[in-house]
Amino acid sequence: MRGAIAKKSTVEGEWRPAFKDRDGAWTIQLNKDPESGGRTLAVRYTKGWEVAESLHDGTAEVLVLEGQFQVGPIVYGPGDYFCVPGGVTHGPERALTDVRLVVISHGPLTPGP
């Protein structure tokens, strides 16, 4: 039987580094589906955080809560949503300001094919 998470706080919760080898990105896992590998994450990036390209197996849906976040030529701001299907290379990604996002993955966010 799968359990339910009653409450997670992005204010009082413990933000963890998103990458062991890079500064500027933190996450709080809000939910995880052990069957699919999907997760719901709160993500924070500091201004200037950047990655050249991303590729992962699972489809990712992203909602920008605060800040300006650029993916390829498109700049997203508060309230903007975008979706990247699994197996699609996307980027570069840049935090033009400090950024807060919600990321929902439908499968693992491991490097894709």
GROMACS .gro file of N, CA and C in nm:
model
  339
    1MET      N    1   0.084  -0.119   0.000
    1MET     CA    2   0.000   0.000   0.000
    1MET      C    3   0.088   0.124   0.000
    2ARG      N    4   0.053   0.219  -0.082
    2ARG     CA    5   0.130   0.341  -0.091
    2ARG      C    6   0.082   0.439   0.015
    3GLY      N    7   0.177   0.511   0.073
    3GLY     CA    8   0.145   0.608   0.176
    3GLY      C    9   0.119   0.745   0.117
    4ALA      N   10   0.068   0.832   0.199
    4ALA     CA   11   0.042   0.970   0.157
    4ALA      C   12   0.127   1.064   0.240
    5ILE      N   13   0.171   1.171   0.177
    5ILE     CA   14   0.245   1.273   0.249
    5ILE      C   15   0.145   1.383   0.283
    6ALA      N   16   0.126   1.406   0.412
    6ALA     CA   17   0.026   1.503   0.453
    6ALA      C   18   0.074   1.646   0.437
    7LYS      N   19   0.204   1.671   0.466
    7LYS     CA   20   0.253   1.808   0.459
    7LYS      C   21   0.403   1.809   0.444
    8LYS      N   22   0.451   1.893   0.353
    8LYS     CA   23   0.594   1.923   0.338
    8LYS      C   24   0.605   2.074   0.329
    9SER      N   25   0.704   2.131   0.390
    9SER     CA   26   0.720   2.275   0.390
    9SER      C   27   0.846   2.316   0.314
   10THR      N   28   0.832   2.409   0.221
   10THR     CA   29   0.949   2.463   0.153
   10THR      C   30   1.008   2.579   0.232
   11VAL      N   31   0.939   2.622   0.337
   11VAL     CA   32   0.989   2.728   0.424
   11VAL      C   33   1.071   2.667   0.538
   12GLU      N   34   1.015   2.565   0.602
   12GLU     CA   35   1.080   2.504   0.718
   12GLU      C   36   1.156   2.376   0.682
   13GLY      N   37   1.137   2.325   0.562
   13GLY     CA   38   1.201   2.201   0.521
   13GLY      C   39   1.350   2.216   0.500
   14GLU      N   40   1.417   2.102   0.492
   14GLU     CA   41   1.562   2.101   0.474
   14GLU      C   42   1.596   2.098   0.324
   15TRP      N   43   1.651   2.210   0.276
   15TRP     CA   44   1.696   2.219   0.137
   15TRP      C   45   1.829   2.145   0.126
   16ARG      N   46   1.841   2.059   0.027
   16ARG     CA   47   1.964   1.981   0.006
   16ARG      C   48   2.027   2.019  -0.127
   17PRO      N   49   2.158   2.014  -0.136
   17PRO     CA   50   2.223   2.044  -0.265
   17PRO      C   51   2.170   1.949  -0.373
   18ALA      N   52   2.138   2.005  -0.489
   18ALA     CA   53   2.087   1.924  -0.599
   18ALA      C   54   2.198   1.845  -0.668
   19PHE      N   55   2.320   1.897  -0.663
   19PHE     CA   56   2.434   1.833  -0.728
   19PHE      C   57   2.550   1.828  -0.630
   20LYS      N   58   2.616   1.715  -0.623
   20LYS     CA   59   2.729   1.700  -0.531
   20LYS      C   60   2.850   1.781  -0.574
   21ASP      N   61   2.864   1.805  -0.704
   21ASP     CA   62   2.983   1.871  -0.757
   21ASP      C   63   2.960   2.015  -0.799
   22ARG      N   64   2.841   2.072  -0.770
   22ARG     CA   65   2.810   2.209  -0.812
   22ARG      C   66   2.733   2.283  -0.705
   23ASP      N   67   2.765   2.408  -0.686
   23ASP     CA   68   2.690   2.494  -0.595
   23ASP      C   69   2.581   2.568  -0.674
   24GLY      N   70   2.485   2.623  -0.601
   24GLY     CA   71   2.385   2.710  -0.662
   24GLY      C   72   2.251   2.647  -0.689
   25ALA      N   73   2.232   2.519  -0.654
   25ALA     CA   74   2.104   2.453  -0.678
   25ALA      C   75   2.070   2.366  -0.558
   26TRP      N   76   1.944   2.380  -0.510
   26TRP     CA   77   1.897   2.303  -0.394
   26TRP      C   78   1.759   2.249  -0.423
   27THR      N   79   1.725   2.138  -0.357
   27THR     CA   80   1.593   2.078  -0.374
   27THR      C   81   1.535   2.033  -0.240
   28ILE      N   82   1.404   2.025  -0.238
   28ILE     CA   83   1.330   1.954  -0.133
   28ILE      C   84   1.239   1.857  -0.206
   29GLN      N   85   1.251   1.729  -0.174
   29GLN     CA   86   1.162   1.631  -0.234
   29GLN      C   87   1.028   1.637  -0.164
   30LEU      N   88   0.924   1.666  -0.240
   30LEU     CA   89   0.790   1.676  -0.185
   30LEU      C   90   0.716   1.543  -0.192
   31ASN      N   91   0.747   1.463  -0.295
   31ASN     CA   92   0.682   1.335  -0.311
   31ASN      C   93   0.765   1.248  -0.403
   32LYS      N   94   0.754   1.116  -0.387
   32LYS     CA   95   0.823   1.021  -0.475
   32LYS      C   96   0.735   0.899  -0.495
   33ASP      N   97   0.728   0.854  -0.619
   33ASP     CA   98   0.655   0.733  -0.653
   33ASP      C   99   0.758   0.622  -0.674
   34PRO      N  100   0.769   0.529  -0.581
   34PRO     CA  101   0.872   0.425  -0.593
   34PRO      C  102   0.849   0.333  -0.712
   35GLU      N  103   0.728   0.326  -0.761
   35GLU     CA  104   0.699   0.238  -0.874
   35GLU      C  105   0.749   0.296  -1.006
   36SER      N  106   0.726   0.425  -1.029
   36SER     CA  107   0.764   0.488  -1.156
   36SER      C  108   0.897   0.563  -1.149
   37GLY      N  109   0.941   0.596  -1.027
   37GLY     CA  110   1.060   0.680  -1.012
   37GLY      C  111   1.029   0.827  -1.025
   38GLY      N  112   0.902   0.860  -1.046
   38GLY     CA  113   0.861   0.999  -1.056
   38GLY      C  114   0.874   1.072  -0.923
   39ARG      N  115   0.898   1.202  -0.930
   39ARG     CA  116   0.912   1.283  -0.809
   39ARG      C  117   0.850   1.419  -0.829
   40THR      N  118   0.811   1.481  -0.718
   40THR     CA  119   0.773   1.621  -0.716
   40THR      C  120   0.875   1.691  -0.628
   41LEU      N  121   0.938   1.795  -0.684
   41LEU     CA  122   1.046   1.865  -0.615
   41LEU      C  123   1.019   2.014  -0.611
   42ALA      N  124   1.058   2.078  -0.502
   42ALA     CA  125   1.075   2.223  -0.498
   42ALA      C  126   1.223   2.244  -0.527
   43VAL      N  127   1.253   2.339  -0.616
   43VAL     CA  128   1.391   2.363  -0.659
   43VAL      C  129   1.423   2.511  -0.646
   44ARG      N  130   1.544   2.539  -0.599
   44ARG     CA  131   1.595   2.677  -0.592
   44ARG      C  132   1.727   2.684  -0.668
   45TYR      N  133   1.741   2.788  -0.749
   45TYR     CA  134   1.868   2.816  -0.817
   45TYR      C  135   1.910   2.959  -0.782
   46THR      N  136   2.040   2.981  -0.763
   46THR     CA  137   2.089   3.116  -0.744
   46THR      C  138   2.115   3.178  -0.881
   47LYS      N  139   2.108   3.310  -0.885
   47LYS     CA  140   2.134   3.384  -1.008
   47LYS      C  141   2.268   3.339  -1.064
   48GLY      N  142   2.269   3.311  -1.195
   48GLY     CA  143   2.392   3.269  -1.261
   48GLY      C  144   2.409   3.119  -1.274
   49TRP      N  145   2.325   3.040  -1.203
   49TRP     CA  146   2.335   2.894  -1.216
   49TRP      C  147   2.306   2.858  -1.361
   50GLU      N  148   2.383   2.764  -1.415
   50GLU     CA  149   2.368   2.730  -1.556
   50GLU      C  150   2.409   2.585  -1.581
   51VAL      N  151   2.343   2.525  -1.679
   51VAL     CA  152   2.382   2.394  -1.729
   51VAL      C  153   2.368   2.399  -1.882
   52ALA      N  154   2.466   2.342  -1.953
   52ALA     CA  155   2.467   2.351  -2.099
   52ALA      C  156   2.347   2.281  -2.162
   53GLU      N  157   2.325   2.155  -2.126
   53GLU     CA  158   2.212   2.078  -2.178
   53GLU      C  159   2.166   1.979  -2.074
   54SER      N  160   2.041   1.937  -2.084
   54SER     CA  161   1.987   1.833  -1.997
   54SER      C  162   1.918   1.729  -2.083
   55LEU      N  163   1.924   1.606  -2.036
   55LEU     CA  164   1.855   1.495  -2.102
   55LEU      C  165   1.821   1.395  -1.993
   56HIS      N  166   1.696   1.356  -1.984
   56HIS     CA  167   1.656   1.258  -1.884
   56HIS      C  168   1.546   1.169  -1.939
   57ASP      N  169   1.531   1.054  -1.874
   57ASP     CA  170   1.434   0.954  -1.920
   57ASP      C  171   1.290   0.998  -1.901
   58GLY      N  172   1.260   1.057  -1.784
   58GLY     CA  173   1.123   1.092  -1.751
   58GLY      C  174   1.082   1.228  -1.802
   59THR      N  175   0.954   1.242  -1.838
   59THR     CA  176   0.899   1.373  -1.873
   59THR      C  177   0.900   1.460  -1.750
   60ALA      N  178   0.936   1.588  -1.766
   60ALA     CA  179   0.940   1.682  -1.655
   60ALA      C  180   0.847   1.800  -1.684
   61GLU      N  181   0.763   1.831  -1.586
   61GLU     CA  182   0.678   1.949  -1.592
   61GLU      C  183   0.732   2.049  -1.490
   62VAL      N  184   0.741   2.176  -1.531
   62VAL     CA  185   0.802   2.278  -1.446
   62VAL      C  186   0.709   2.398  -1.436
   63LEU      N  187   0.690   2.447  -1.313
   63LEU     CA  188   0.615   2.569  -1.287
   63LEU      C  189   0.708   2.666  -1.216
   64VAL      N  190   0.725   2.783  -1.272
   64VAL     CA  191   0.811   2.886  -1.212
   64VAL      C  192   0.730   2.960  -1.107
   65LEU      N  193   0.782   2.961  -0.984
   65LEU     CA  194   0.716   3.033  -0.876
   65LEU      C  195   0.771   3.174  -0.859
   66GLU      N  196   0.904   3.187  -0.868
   66GLU     CA  197   0.971   3.316  -0.850
   66GLU      C  198   1.090   3.324  -0.943
   67GLY      N  199   1.119   3.443  -0.993
   67GLY     CA  200   1.241   3.467  -1.069
   67GLY      C  201   1.224   3.448  -1.218
   68GLN      N  202   1.338   3.459  -1.288
   68GLN     CA  203   1.343   3.446  -1.433
   68GLN      C  204   1.435   3.330  -1.468
   69PHE      N  205   1.383   3.232  -1.544
   69PHE     CA  206   1.455   3.110  -1.576
   69PHE      C  207   1.451   3.092  -1.727
   70GLN      N  208   1.568   3.076  -1.789
   70GLN     CA  209   1.577   3.063  -1.934
   70GLN      C  210   1.611   2.920  -1.972
   71VAL      N  211   1.534   2.867  -2.069
   71VAL     CA  212   1.561   2.735  -2.126
   71VAL      C  213   1.569   2.756  -2.276
   72GLY      N  214   1.689   2.736  -2.332
   72GLY     CA  215   1.710   2.768  -2.473
   72GLY      C  216   1.682   2.916  -2.493
   73PRO      N  217   1.607   2.953  -2.596
   73PRO     CA  218   1.581   3.095  -2.620
   73PRO      C  219   1.464   3.153  -2.541
   74ILE      N  220   1.393   3.071  -2.465
   74ILE     CA  221   1.270   3.115  -2.399
   74ILE      C  222   1.296   3.148  -2.253
   75VAL      N  223   1.248   3.265  -2.209
   75VAL     CA  224   1.259   3.307  -2.069
   75VAL      C  225   1.123   3.286  -2.003
   76TYR      N  226   1.125   3.218  -1.889
   76TYR     CA  227   1.004   3.189  -1.812
   76TYR      C  228   1.009   3.270  -1.683
   77GLY      N  229   0.892   3.319  -1.640
   77GLY     CA  230   0.882   3.395  -1.517
   77GLY      C  231   0.773   3.339  -1.429
   78PRO      N  232   0.745   3.408  -1.318
   78PRO     CA  233   0.645   3.359  -1.223
   78PRO      C  234   0.512   3.326  -1.290
   79GLY      N  235   0.463   3.205  -1.262
   79GLY     CA  236   0.337   3.159  -1.319
   79GLY      C  237   0.352   3.086  -1.451
   80ASP      N  238   0.470   3.089  -1.511
   80ASP     CA  239   0.491   3.021  -1.639
   80ASP      C  240   0.516   2.872  -1.616
   81TYR      N  241   0.469   2.793  -1.711
   81TYR     CA  242   0.478   2.647  -1.709
   81TYR      C  243   0.546   2.601  -1.836
   82PHE      N  244   0.628   2.498  -1.824
   82PHE     CA  245   0.678   2.431  -1.943
   82PHE      C  246   0.695   2.282  -1.916
   83CYS      N  247   0.697   2.205  -2.024
   83CYS     CA  248   0.704   2.060  -2.015
   83CYS      C  249   0.811   2.011  -2.112
   84VAL      N  250   0.896   1.919  -2.064
   84VAL     CA  251   1.000   1.860  -2.149
   84VAL      C  252   0.977   1.708  -2.150
   85PRO      N  253   0.942   1.652  -2.266
   85PRO     CA  254   0.923   1.508  -2.273
   85PRO      C  255   1.052   1.432  -2.244
   86GLY      N  256   1.040   1.315  -2.186
   86GLY     CA  257   1.156   1.231  -2.163
   86GLY      C  258   1.227   1.200  -2.293
   87GLY      N  259   1.360   1.195  -2.288
   87GLY     CA  260   1.439   1.164  -2.407
   87GLY      C  261   1.466   1.282  -2.498
   88VAL      N  262   1.420   1.404  -2.460
   88VAL     CA  263   1.441   1.523  -2.541
   88VAL      C  264   1.552   1.608  -2.479
   89THR      N  265   1.657   1.635  -2.556
   89THR     CA  266   1.764   1.723  -2.508
   89THR      C  267   1.712   1.865  -2.505
   90HIS      N  268   1.737   1.935  -2.397
   90HIS     CA  269   1.691   2.072  -2.383
   90HIS      C  270   1.798   2.156  -2.312
   91GLY      N  271   1.795   2.284  -2.337
   91GLY     CA  272   1.892   2.373  -2.276
   91GLY      C  273   1.956   2.461  -2.382
   92PRO      N  274   2.051   2.541  -2.343
   92PRO     CA  275   2.102   2.555  -2.206
   92PRO      C  276   1.995   2.611  -2.113
   93GLU      N  277   2.017   2.590  -1.983
   93GLU     CA  278   1.928   2.641  -1.880
   93GLU      C  279   2.006   2.739  -1.795
   94ARG      N  280   1.944   2.855  -1.766
   94ARG     CA  281   2.012   2.959  -1.687
   94ARG      C  282   1.915   3.025  -1.590
   95ALA      N  283   1.963   3.049  -1.470
   95ALA     CA  284   1.888   3.129  -1.374
   95ALA      C  285   1.929   3.274  -1.395
   96LEU      N  286   1.840   3.354  -1.452
   96LEU     CA  287   1.872   3.495  -1.477
   96LEU      C  288   1.862   3.578  -1.350
   97THR      N  289   1.787   3.525  -1.252
   97THR     CA  290   1.775   3.583  -1.119
   97THR      C  291   1.774   3.464  -1.022
   98ASP      N  292   1.762   3.488  -0.893
   98ASP     CA  293   1.733   3.377  -0.803
   98ASP      C  294   1.597   3.321  -0.844
   99VAL      N  295   1.585   3.188  -0.846
   99VAL     CA  296   1.467   3.122  -0.901
   99VAL      C  297   1.415   3.016  -0.804
  100ARG      N  298   1.281   3.003  -0.799
  100ARG     CA  299   1.216   2.893  -0.727
  100ARG      C  300   1.118   2.828  -0.824
  101LEU      N  301   1.125   2.695  -0.832
  101LEU     CA  302   1.043   2.617  -0.925
  101LEU      C  303   0.976   2.501  -0.853
  102VAL      N  304   0.870   2.448  -0.913
  102VAL     CA  305   0.817   2.317  -0.878
  102VAL      C  306   0.840   2.230  -1.000
  103VAL      N  307   0.903   2.114  -0.979
  103VAL     CA  308   0.931   2.020  -1.087
  103VAL      C  309   0.859   1.888  -1.057
  104ILE      N  310   0.778   1.844  -1.153
  104ILE     CA  311   0.709   1.717  -1.141
  104ILE      C  312   0.761   1.627  -1.251
  105SER      N  313   0.825   1.516  -1.212
  105SER     CA  314   0.877   1.423  -1.312
  105SER      C  315   0.789   1.299  -1.318
  106HIS      N  316   0.767   1.254  -1.439
  106HIS     CA  317   0.688   1.133  -1.463
  106HIS      C  318   0.785   1.023  -1.504
  107GLY      N  319   0.864   0.982  -1.409
  107GLY     CA  320   0.970   0.886  -1.432
  107GLY      C  321   1.100   0.944  -1.378
  108PRO      N  322   1.207   0.870  -1.387
  108PRO     CA  323   1.333   0.914  -1.328
  108PRO      C  324   1.391   1.036  -1.399
  109LEU      N  325   1.459   1.119  -1.323
  109LEU     CA  326   1.530   1.234  -1.381
  109LEU      C  327   1.677   1.200  -1.402
  110THR      N  328   1.702   1.073  -1.428
  110THR     CA  329   1.838   1.029  -1.458
  110THR      C  330   1.870   1.063  -1.604
  111PRO      N  331   1.998   1.068  -1.638
  111PRO     CA  332   2.033   1.098  -1.778
  111PRO      C  333   1.961   1.002  -1.873
  112GLY      N  334   1.910   1.059  -1.980
  112GLY     CA  335   1.830   0.982  -2.075
  112GLY      C  336   1.915   0.911  -2.178
  113PRO      N  337   1.847   0.859  -2.279
  113PRO     CA  338   1.915   0.778  -2.382
  113PRO      C  339   2.014   0.859  -2.464
   0.00000   0.00000   0.00000
